[in-house]
Amino acid sequence: MRTPRISGSRCRVLLAAFALAAALDLASLAVGFHGGHVVAKPLLMPLLAAWAAARGAPRLLVAALLCGWGGDVLLLSDADPAFLAGMTCFAAGHVCYLALFTRDGTPRARTALLAPGYLVALVTTVALLWPDLPAGLRVPVAGYSTLLVAMACAAAVRLGPVAGLGGALFLLSDTLIATGVADWPQPPRPDLWIMLTYLAAQFLLATGTLRALEARPGPMATYGEVCSTTP
């Protein structure tokens, strides 16, 4: 089921607002201005979800983005319960993505070869991180990682390169978080790189989903028409 669509001008305003909030958030992280990050981060996924809804996105896509919003807000806290709750929100988002990709995606023979690579990446990453993770987070991180890798693989195999790149960047972003939790060496300004890859991931997943649906024959081809034709 699709969300109701609104005018093209509102689509452009929502996308511009998302870009502005993203720029503010990344700039704040780059200069170490925590207040700017606290203000901008909670705005990001609602704006992206509103833009996707304005494009007539499936409700599962909007739900996935809003689950990301819940995770974003919870991860503003450094407390362990907030981290687990945030991870649960993101896991729910991956379930929404997986359900959407399974329902509306089309298997692509060439990209199916990526599945073994994603499986190897999952097993290797969890095995390497396991000894350095806090004991209470080992099983939750392993379970979450399985969902994340399944989502990233499904995005590539069933929706194509744009969504596939989004899934891969989501995997990279969360791997940076996990290595930080495991107290591995981090790049300078790790929060900046985490947010940069995360924002690109969510935008590419949303864009890739909409493009894949627009390319399908029949009613699905109308998903993106309002934003390009309605004044």
PDB file of C-alpha atoms in Angstrom:
ATOM      1  CA  MET A   1       0.000   0.000   0.000  1.00  0.00           C
ATOM      2  CA  ARG A   2       1.229   3.458  -0.911  1.00  0.00           C
ATOM      3  CA  THR A   3       1.034   6.671   1.093  1.00  0.00           C
ATOM      4  CA  PRO A   4      -1.048   9.554  -0.308  1.00  0.00           C
ATOM      5  CA  ARG A   5       0.986  11.846  -2.592  1.00  0.00           C
ATOM      6  CA  ILE A   6       1.247  15.624  -2.332  1.00  0.00           C
ATOM      7  CA  SER A   7       2.362  18.384  -4.661  1.00  0.00           C
ATOM      8  CA  GLY A   8       5.729  18.499  -6.385  1.00  0.00           C
ATOM      9  CA  SER A   9       6.641  21.824  -4.801  1.00  0.00           C
ATOM     10  CA  ARG A  10       6.296  20.305  -1.346  1.00  0.00           C
ATOM     11  CA  CYS A  11       8.499  17.417  -2.443  1.00  0.00           C
ATOM     12  CA  ARG A  12      11.244  19.853  -3.342  1.00  0.00           C
ATOM     13  CA  VAL A  13      10.835  21.788  -0.088  1.00  0.00           C
ATOM     14  CA  LEU A  14      11.036  18.590   1.966  1.00  0.00           C
ATOM     15  CA  LEU A  15      14.120  17.381   0.121  1.00  0.00           C
ATOM     16  CA  ALA A  16      15.800  20.775   0.545  1.00  0.00           C
ATOM     17  CA  ALA A  17      14.942  20.747   4.256  1.00  0.00           C
ATOM     18  CA  PHE A  18      16.463  17.280   4.607  1.00  0.00           C
ATOM     19  CA  ALA A  19      19.628  18.423   2.805  1.00  0.00           C
ATOM     20  CA  LEU A  20      19.870  21.499   5.053  1.00  0.00           C
ATOM     21  CA  ALA A  21      19.408  19.469   8.238  1.00  0.00           C
ATOM     22  CA  ALA A  22      22.001  16.949   7.019  1.00  0.00           C
ATOM     23  CA  ALA A  23      24.489  19.729   6.245  1.00  0.00           C
ATOM     24  CA  LEU A  24      23.946  21.267   9.689  1.00  0.00           C
ATOM     25  CA  ASP A  25      24.380  17.931  11.409  1.00  0.00           C
ATOM     26  CA  LEU A  26      27.558  17.008   9.526  1.00  0.00           C
ATOM     27  CA  ALA A  27      29.048  20.477   9.934  1.00  0.00           C
ATOM     28  CA  SER A  28      28.317  20.359  13.668  1.00  0.00           C
ATOM     29  CA  LEU A  29      30.060  16.994  13.964  1.00  0.00           C
ATOM     30  CA  ALA A  30      33.009  18.240  11.902  1.00  0.00           C
ATOM     31  CA  VAL A  31      33.653  21.181  14.249  1.00  0.00           C
ATOM     32  CA  GLY A  32      32.654  19.413  17.465  1.00  0.00           C
ATOM     33  CA  PHE A  33      29.487  21.480  18.070  1.00  0.00           C
ATOM     34  CA  HIS A  34      27.386  18.972  20.017  1.00  0.00           C
ATOM     35  CA  GLY A  35      24.402  21.295  20.325  1.00  0.00           C
ATOM     36  CA  GLY A  36      23.984  21.504  16.562  1.00  0.00           C
ATOM     37  CA  HIS A  37      24.058  17.715  16.318  1.00  0.00           C
ATOM     38  CA  VAL A  38      21.419  17.365  19.037  1.00  0.00           C
ATOM     39  CA  VAL A  39      19.133  19.795  17.214  1.00  0.00           C
ATOM     40  CA  ALA A  40      19.657  18.512  13.661  1.00  0.00           C
ATOM     41  CA  LYS A  41      19.793  14.738  14.123  1.00  0.00           C
ATOM     42  CA  PRO A  42      16.161  14.221  15.214  1.00  0.00           C
ATOM     43  CA  LEU A  43      14.960  16.163  12.151  1.00  0.00           C
ATOM     44  CA  LEU A  44      16.691  14.040   9.538  1.00  0.00           C
ATOM     45  CA  MET A  45      14.641  10.868   9.180  1.00  0.00           C
ATOM     46  CA  PRO A  46      11.208  12.553   9.617  1.00  0.00           C
ATOM     47  CA  LEU A  47      12.096  14.903   6.761  1.00  0.00           C
ATOM     48  CA  LEU A  48      13.351  12.063   4.566  1.00  0.00           C
ATOM     49  CA  ALA A  49      10.274   9.990   5.421  1.00  0.00           C
ATOM     50  CA  ALA A  50       8.001  12.932   4.600  1.00  0.00           C
ATOM     51  CA  TRP A  51       9.770  13.360   1.247  1.00  0.00           C
ATOM     52  CA  ALA A  52       9.404   9.655   0.472  1.00  0.00           C
ATOM     53  CA  ALA A  53       5.730   9.769   1.451  1.00  0.00           C
ATOM     54  CA  ALA A  54       5.266  12.773  -0.824  1.00  0.00           C
ATOM     55  CA  ARG A  55       6.619  10.623  -3.648  1.00  0.00           C
ATOM     56  CA  GLY A  56       3.904   8.043  -2.936  1.00  0.00           C
ATOM     57  CA  ALA A  57       6.326   5.651  -1.249  1.00  0.00           C
ATOM     58  CA  PRO A  58       5.128   2.306   0.117  1.00  0.00           C
ATOM     59  CA  ARG A  59       4.251   2.527   3.788  1.00  0.00           C
ATOM     60  CA  LEU A  60       6.928  -0.034   4.615  1.00  0.00           C
ATOM     61  CA  LEU A  61       9.568   2.395   3.310  1.00  0.00           C
ATOM     62  CA  VAL A  62       8.165   5.243   5.399  1.00  0.00           C
ATOM     63  CA  ALA A  63       8.028   2.917   8.427  1.00  0.00           C
ATOM     64  CA  ALA A  64      11.664   1.872   7.926  1.00  0.00           C
ATOM     65  CA  LEU A  65      12.789   5.505   7.863  1.00  0.00           C
ATOM     66  CA  LEU A  66      10.769   6.356  10.967  1.00  0.00           C
ATOM     67  CA  CYS A  67      12.287   3.382  12.785  1.00  0.00           C
ATOM     68  CA  GLY A  68      15.617   4.981  11.916  1.00  0.00           C
ATOM     69  CA  TRP A  69      14.375   8.201  13.519  1.00  0.00           C
ATOM     70  CA  GLY A  70      13.633   6.318  16.736  1.00  0.00           C
ATOM     71  CA  GLY A  71      17.119   4.850  16.711  1.00  0.00           C
ATOM     72  CA  ASP A  72      18.686   8.227  15.994  1.00  0.00           C
ATOM     73  CA  VAL A  73      16.983   9.857  18.980  1.00  0.00           C
ATOM     74  CA  LEU A  74      17.801   7.017  21.360  1.00  0.00           C
ATOM     75  CA  LEU A  75      21.453   6.946  20.326  1.00  0.00           C
ATOM     76  CA  LEU A  76      21.840  10.580  21.367  1.00  0.00           C
ATOM     77  CA  SER A  77      22.189   9.072  24.843  1.00  0.00           C
ATOM     78  CA  ASP A  78      25.326   7.180  25.861  1.00  0.00           C
ATOM     79  CA  ALA A  79      23.465   4.915  28.303  1.00  0.00           C
ATOM     80  CA  ASP A  80      23.543   1.167  27.592  1.00  0.00           C
ATOM     81  CA  PRO A  81      19.726   0.761  27.762  1.00  0.00           C
ATOM     82  CA  ALA A  82      19.342   3.556  25.186  1.00  0.00           C
ATOM     83  CA  PHE A  83      21.898   1.850  22.927  1.00  0.00           C
ATOM     84  CA  LEU A  84      19.988  -1.438  23.067  1.00  0.00           C
ATOM     85  CA  ALA A  85      16.665   0.318  22.484  1.00  0.00           C
ATOM     86  CA  GLY A  86      18.150   2.225  19.555  1.00  0.00           C
ATOM     87  CA  MET A  87      19.523  -0.980  18.060  1.00  0.00           C
ATOM     88  CA  THR A  88      16.042  -2.506  18.404  1.00  0.00           C
ATOM     89  CA  CYS A  89      14.546   0.423  16.472  1.00  0.00           C
ATOM     90  CA  PHE A  90      17.056   0.031  13.671  1.00  0.00           C
ATOM     91  CA  ALA A  91      16.447  -3.731  13.636  1.00  0.00           C
ATOM     92  CA  ALA A  92      12.732  -3.047  13.192  1.00  0.00           C
ATOM     93  CA  GLY A  93      13.635  -0.770  10.290  1.00  0.00           C
ATOM     94  CA  HIS A  94      15.645  -3.547   8.664  1.00  0.00           C
ATOM     95  CA  VAL A  95      12.664  -5.891   9.025  1.00  0.00           C
ATOM     96  CA  CYS A  96      10.528  -3.294   7.215  1.00  0.00           C
ATOM     97  CA  TYR A  97      13.138  -2.991   4.466  1.00  0.00           C
ATOM     98  CA  LEU A  98      13.385  -6.762   4.106  1.00  0.00           C
ATOM     99  CA  ALA A  99       9.615  -7.146   3.882  1.00  0.00           C
ATOM    100  CA  LEU A 100       9.479  -4.378   1.277  1.00  0.00           C
ATOM    101  CA  PHE A 101      12.333  -5.745  -0.824  1.00  0.00           C
ATOM    102  CA  THR A 102      10.880  -9.267  -0.702  1.00  0.00           C
ATOM    103  CA  ARG A 103       7.418  -8.067  -1.674  1.00  0.00           C
ATOM    104  CA  ASP A 104       8.256  -5.510  -4.353  1.00  0.00           C
ATOM    105  CA  GLY A 105      11.775  -6.359  -5.514  1.00  0.00           C
ATOM    106  CA  THR A 106      12.782  -8.576  -8.408  1.00  0.00           C
ATOM    107  CA  PRO A 107      15.658 -11.070  -8.039  1.00  0.00           C
ATOM    108  CA  ARG A 108      18.620 -10.211 -10.271  1.00  0.00           C
ATOM    109  CA  ALA A 109      20.763 -13.150 -11.319  1.00  0.00           C
ATOM    110  CA  ARG A 110      24.071 -11.279 -11.534  1.00  0.00           C
ATOM    111  CA  THR A 111      23.822  -9.610  -8.135  1.00  0.00           C
ATOM    112  CA  ALA A 112      22.824 -12.910  -6.506  1.00  0.00           C
ATOM    113  CA  LEU A 113      26.554 -13.665  -6.558  1.00  0.00           C
ATOM    114  CA  LEU A 114      26.914 -11.022  -3.821  1.00  0.00           C
ATOM    115  CA  ALA A 115      25.129 -13.201  -1.263  1.00  0.00           C
ATOM    116  CA  PRO A 116      28.139 -15.418  -0.402  1.00  0.00           C
ATOM    117  CA  GLY A 117      30.297 -12.304  -0.013  1.00  0.00           C
ATOM    118  CA  TYR A 118      27.839 -10.752   2.421  1.00  0.00           C
ATOM    119  CA  LEU A 119      27.694 -14.021   4.373  1.00  0.00           C
ATOM    120  CA  VAL A 120      31.489 -14.137   4.661  1.00  0.00           C
ATOM    121  CA  ALA A 121      31.540 -10.487   5.760  1.00  0.00           C
ATOM    122  CA  LEU A 122      28.934 -11.203   8.458  1.00  0.00           C
ATOM    123  CA  VAL A 123      30.700 -14.229   9.907  1.00  0.00           C
ATOM    124  CA  THR A 124      34.130 -12.587   9.781  1.00  0.00           C
ATOM    125  CA  THR A 125      33.028  -9.305  11.358  1.00  0.00           C
ATOM    126  CA  VAL A 126      31.071 -10.923  14.193  1.00  0.00           C
ATOM    127  CA  ALA A 127      33.915 -13.375  14.903  1.00  0.00           C
ATOM    128  CA  LEU A 128      36.480 -10.570  15.079  1.00  0.00           C
ATOM    129  CA  LEU A 129      34.334  -8.259  17.205  1.00  0.00           C
ATOM    130  CA  TRP A 130      32.992 -10.908  19.582  1.00  0.00           C
ATOM    131  CA  PRO A 131      35.920 -11.042  22.089  1.00  0.00           C
ATOM    132  CA  ASP A 132      36.077  -7.242  22.421  1.00  0.00           C
ATOM    133  CA  LEU A 133      32.364  -6.524  22.795  1.00  0.00           C
ATOM    134  CA  PRO A 134      30.837  -6.166  26.283  1.00  0.00           C
ATOM    135  CA  ALA A 135      29.379  -9.530  27.267  1.00  0.00           C
ATOM    136  CA  GLY A 136      25.831  -8.193  27.405  1.00  0.00           C
ATOM    137  CA  LEU A 137      26.028  -6.863  23.850  1.00  0.00           C
ATOM    138  CA  ARG A 138      27.543  -9.855  22.064  1.00  0.00           C
ATOM    139  CA  VAL A 139      24.343 -11.724  21.246  1.00  0.00           C
ATOM    140  CA  PRO A 140      22.295  -8.572  20.458  1.00  0.00           C
ATOM    141  CA  VAL A 141      25.029  -7.278  18.136  1.00  0.00           C
ATOM    142  CA  ALA A 142      25.301 -10.649  16.384  1.00  0.00           C
ATOM    143  CA  GLY A 143      21.532 -10.815  15.883  1.00  0.00           C
ATOM    144  CA  TYR A 144      21.345  -7.228  14.696  1.00  0.00           C
ATOM    145  CA  SER A 145      24.276  -7.763  12.327  1.00  0.00           C
ATOM    146  CA  THR A 146      22.491 -10.721  10.749  1.00  0.00           C
ATOM    147  CA  LEU A 147      19.427  -8.567  10.033  1.00  0.00           C
ATOM    148  CA  LEU A 148      21.562  -5.725   8.719  1.00  0.00           C
ATOM    149  CA  VAL A 149      23.538  -7.925   6.333  1.00  0.00           C
ATOM    150  CA  ALA A 150      20.342  -9.605   5.111  1.00  0.00           C
ATOM    151  CA  MET A 151      18.851  -6.179   4.397  1.00  0.00           C
ATOM    152  CA  ALA A 152      21.964  -4.948   2.584  1.00  0.00           C
ATOM    153  CA  CYS A 153      22.150  -8.094   0.480  1.00  0.00           C
ATOM    154  CA  ALA A 154      18.435  -7.992  -0.372  1.00  0.00           C
ATOM    155  CA  ALA A 155      18.703  -4.337  -1.393  1.00  0.00           C
ATOM    156  CA  ALA A 156      21.383  -5.188  -3.941  1.00  0.00           C
ATOM    157  CA  VAL A 157      19.918  -8.462  -5.160  1.00  0.00           C
ATOM    158  CA  ARG A 158      16.286  -7.360  -5.471  1.00  0.00           C
ATOM    159  CA  LEU A 159      16.384  -3.596  -6.130  1.00  0.00           C
ATOM    160  CA  GLY A 160      19.626  -2.885  -7.974  1.00  0.00           C
ATOM    161  CA  PRO A 161      22.781  -0.801  -7.575  1.00  0.00           C
ATOM    162  CA  VAL A 162      21.376   2.399  -6.003  1.00  0.00           C
ATOM    163  CA  ALA A 163      19.619   0.631  -3.142  1.00  0.00           C
ATOM    164  CA  GLY A 164      22.472  -1.867  -3.025  1.00  0.00           C
ATOM    165  CA  LEU A 165      24.978   0.927  -2.410  1.00  0.00           C
ATOM    166  CA  GLY A 166      22.674   2.264   0.290  1.00  0.00           C
ATOM    167  CA  GLY A 167      22.644  -1.107   2.012  1.00  0.00           C
ATOM    168  CA  ALA A 168      26.424  -1.390   1.813  1.00  0.00           C
ATOM    169  CA  LEU A 169      26.879   2.080   3.318  1.00  0.00           C
ATOM    170  CA  PHE A 170      24.458   1.221   6.130  1.00  0.00           C
ATOM    171  CA  LEU A 171      26.609  -1.824   6.835  1.00  0.00           C
ATOM    172  CA  LEU A 172      29.743   0.337   6.862  1.00  0.00           C
ATOM    173  CA  SER A 173      28.163   2.919   9.168  1.00  0.00           C
ATOM    174  CA  ASP A 174      27.036   0.344  11.723  1.00  0.00           C
ATOM    175  CA  THR A 175      30.366  -1.469  11.536  1.00  0.00           C
ATOM    176  CA  LEU A 176      32.034   1.797  12.570  1.00  0.00           C
ATOM    177  CA  ILE A 177      29.677   1.974  15.542  1.00  0.00           C
ATOM    178  CA  ALA A 178      30.384  -1.631  16.496  1.00  0.00           C
ATOM    179  CA  THR A 179      34.155  -1.180  16.320  1.00  0.00           C
ATOM    180  CA  GLY A 180      33.804   1.861  18.573  1.00  0.00           C
ATOM    181  CA  VAL A 181      31.805  -0.171  21.100  1.00  0.00           C
ATOM    182  CA  ALA A 182      34.525  -2.847  20.914  1.00  0.00           C
ATOM    183  CA  ASP A 183      37.106  -0.119  21.619  1.00  0.00           C
ATOM    184  CA  TRP A 184      38.974  -0.655  18.365  1.00  0.00           C
ATOM    185  CA  PRO A 185      41.055   2.204  16.899  1.00  0.00           C
ATOM    186  CA  GLN A 186      38.816   4.806  15.252  1.00  0.00           C
ATOM    187  CA  PRO A 187      39.369   7.394  12.492  1.00  0.00           C
ATOM    188  CA  PRO A 188      39.418  11.077  13.475  1.00  0.00           C
ATOM    189  CA  ARG A 189      35.888  12.391  14.123  1.00  0.00           C
ATOM    190  CA  PRO A 190      34.293   8.917  13.974  1.00  0.00           C
ATOM    191  CA  ASP A 191      30.789  10.311  14.582  1.00  0.00           C
ATOM    192  CA  LEU A 192      31.129  12.387  11.409  1.00  0.00           C
ATOM    193  CA  TRP A 193      31.925   9.325   9.291  1.00  0.00           C
ATOM    194  CA  ILE A 194      29.180   7.310  10.950  1.00  0.00           C
ATOM    195  CA  MET A 195      26.562   9.960  10.190  1.00  0.00           C
ATOM    196  CA  LEU A 196      27.868  10.668   6.679  1.00  0.00           C
ATOM    197  CA  THR A 197      27.647   7.018   5.651  1.00  0.00           C
ATOM    198  CA  TYR A 198      24.324   6.565   7.479  1.00  0.00           C
ATOM    199  CA  LEU A 199      22.640   9.545   5.838  1.00  0.00           C
ATOM    200  CA  ALA A 200      23.885   8.505   2.409  1.00  0.00           C
ATOM    201  CA  ALA A 201      22.652   4.969   3.122  1.00  0.00           C
ATOM    202  CA  GLN A 202      19.123   5.971   4.072  1.00  0.00           C
ATOM    203  CA  PHE A 203      18.802   8.405   1.173  1.00  0.00           C
ATOM    204  CA  LEU A 204      20.059   5.838  -1.345  1.00  0.00           C
ATOM    205  CA  LEU A 205      17.792   3.130   0.048  1.00  0.00           C
ATOM    206  CA  ALA A 206      14.785   5.447  -0.271  1.00  0.00           C
ATOM    207  CA  THR A 207      15.799   6.684  -3.729  1.00  0.00           C
ATOM    208  CA  GLY A 208      16.688   3.216  -4.977  1.00  0.00           C
ATOM    209  CA  THR A 209      13.374   1.810  -3.807  1.00  0.00           C
ATOM    210  CA  LEU A 210      11.378   4.554  -5.504  1.00  0.00           C
ATOM    211  CA  ARG A 211      13.367   4.243  -8.737  1.00  0.00           C
ATOM    212  CA  ALA A 212      12.932   0.481  -8.814  1.00  0.00           C
ATOM    213  CA  LEU A 213       9.186   0.832  -8.335  1.00  0.00           C
ATOM    214  CA  GLU A 214       8.928   3.568 -10.963  1.00  0.00           C
ATOM    215  CA  ALA A 215      10.707   1.315 -13.463  1.00  0.00           C
ATOM    216  CA  ARG A 216       8.129  -1.422 -13.081  1.00  0.00           C
ATOM    217  CA  PRO A 217       5.338  -1.588 -15.675  1.00  0.00           C
ATOM    218  CA  GLY A 218       1.777  -0.802 -14.693  1.00  0.00           C
ATOM    219  CA  PRO A 219       0.521   1.124 -11.640  1.00  0.00           C
ATOM    220  CA  MET A 220       3.845   0.981  -9.819  1.00  0.00           C
ATOM    221  CA  ALA A 221       5.329   3.278 -12.470  1.00  0.00           C
ATOM    222  CA  THR A 222       3.398   6.217 -11.023  1.00  0.00           C
ATOM    223  CA  TYR A 223       5.311   6.299  -7.728  1.00  0.00           C
ATOM    224  CA  GLY A 224       7.484   9.271  -8.575  1.00  0.00           C
ATOM    225  CA  GLU A 225       5.377  11.114 -11.104  1.00  0.00           C
ATOM    226  CA  VAL A 226       3.836  13.726  -8.810  1.00  0.00           C
ATOM    227  CA  CYS A 227       7.135  15.244  -7.768  1.00  0.00           C
ATOM    228  CA  SER A 228       8.277  15.587 -11.351  1.00  0.00           C
ATOM    229  CA  THR A 229       5.070  16.751 -12.989  1.00  0.00           C
ATOM    230  CA  THR A 230       2.959  18.565 -10.431  1.00  0.00           C
ATOM    231  CA  PRO A 231       3.725  22.308 -10.102  1.00  0.00           C
TER     232      PRO A 231
END
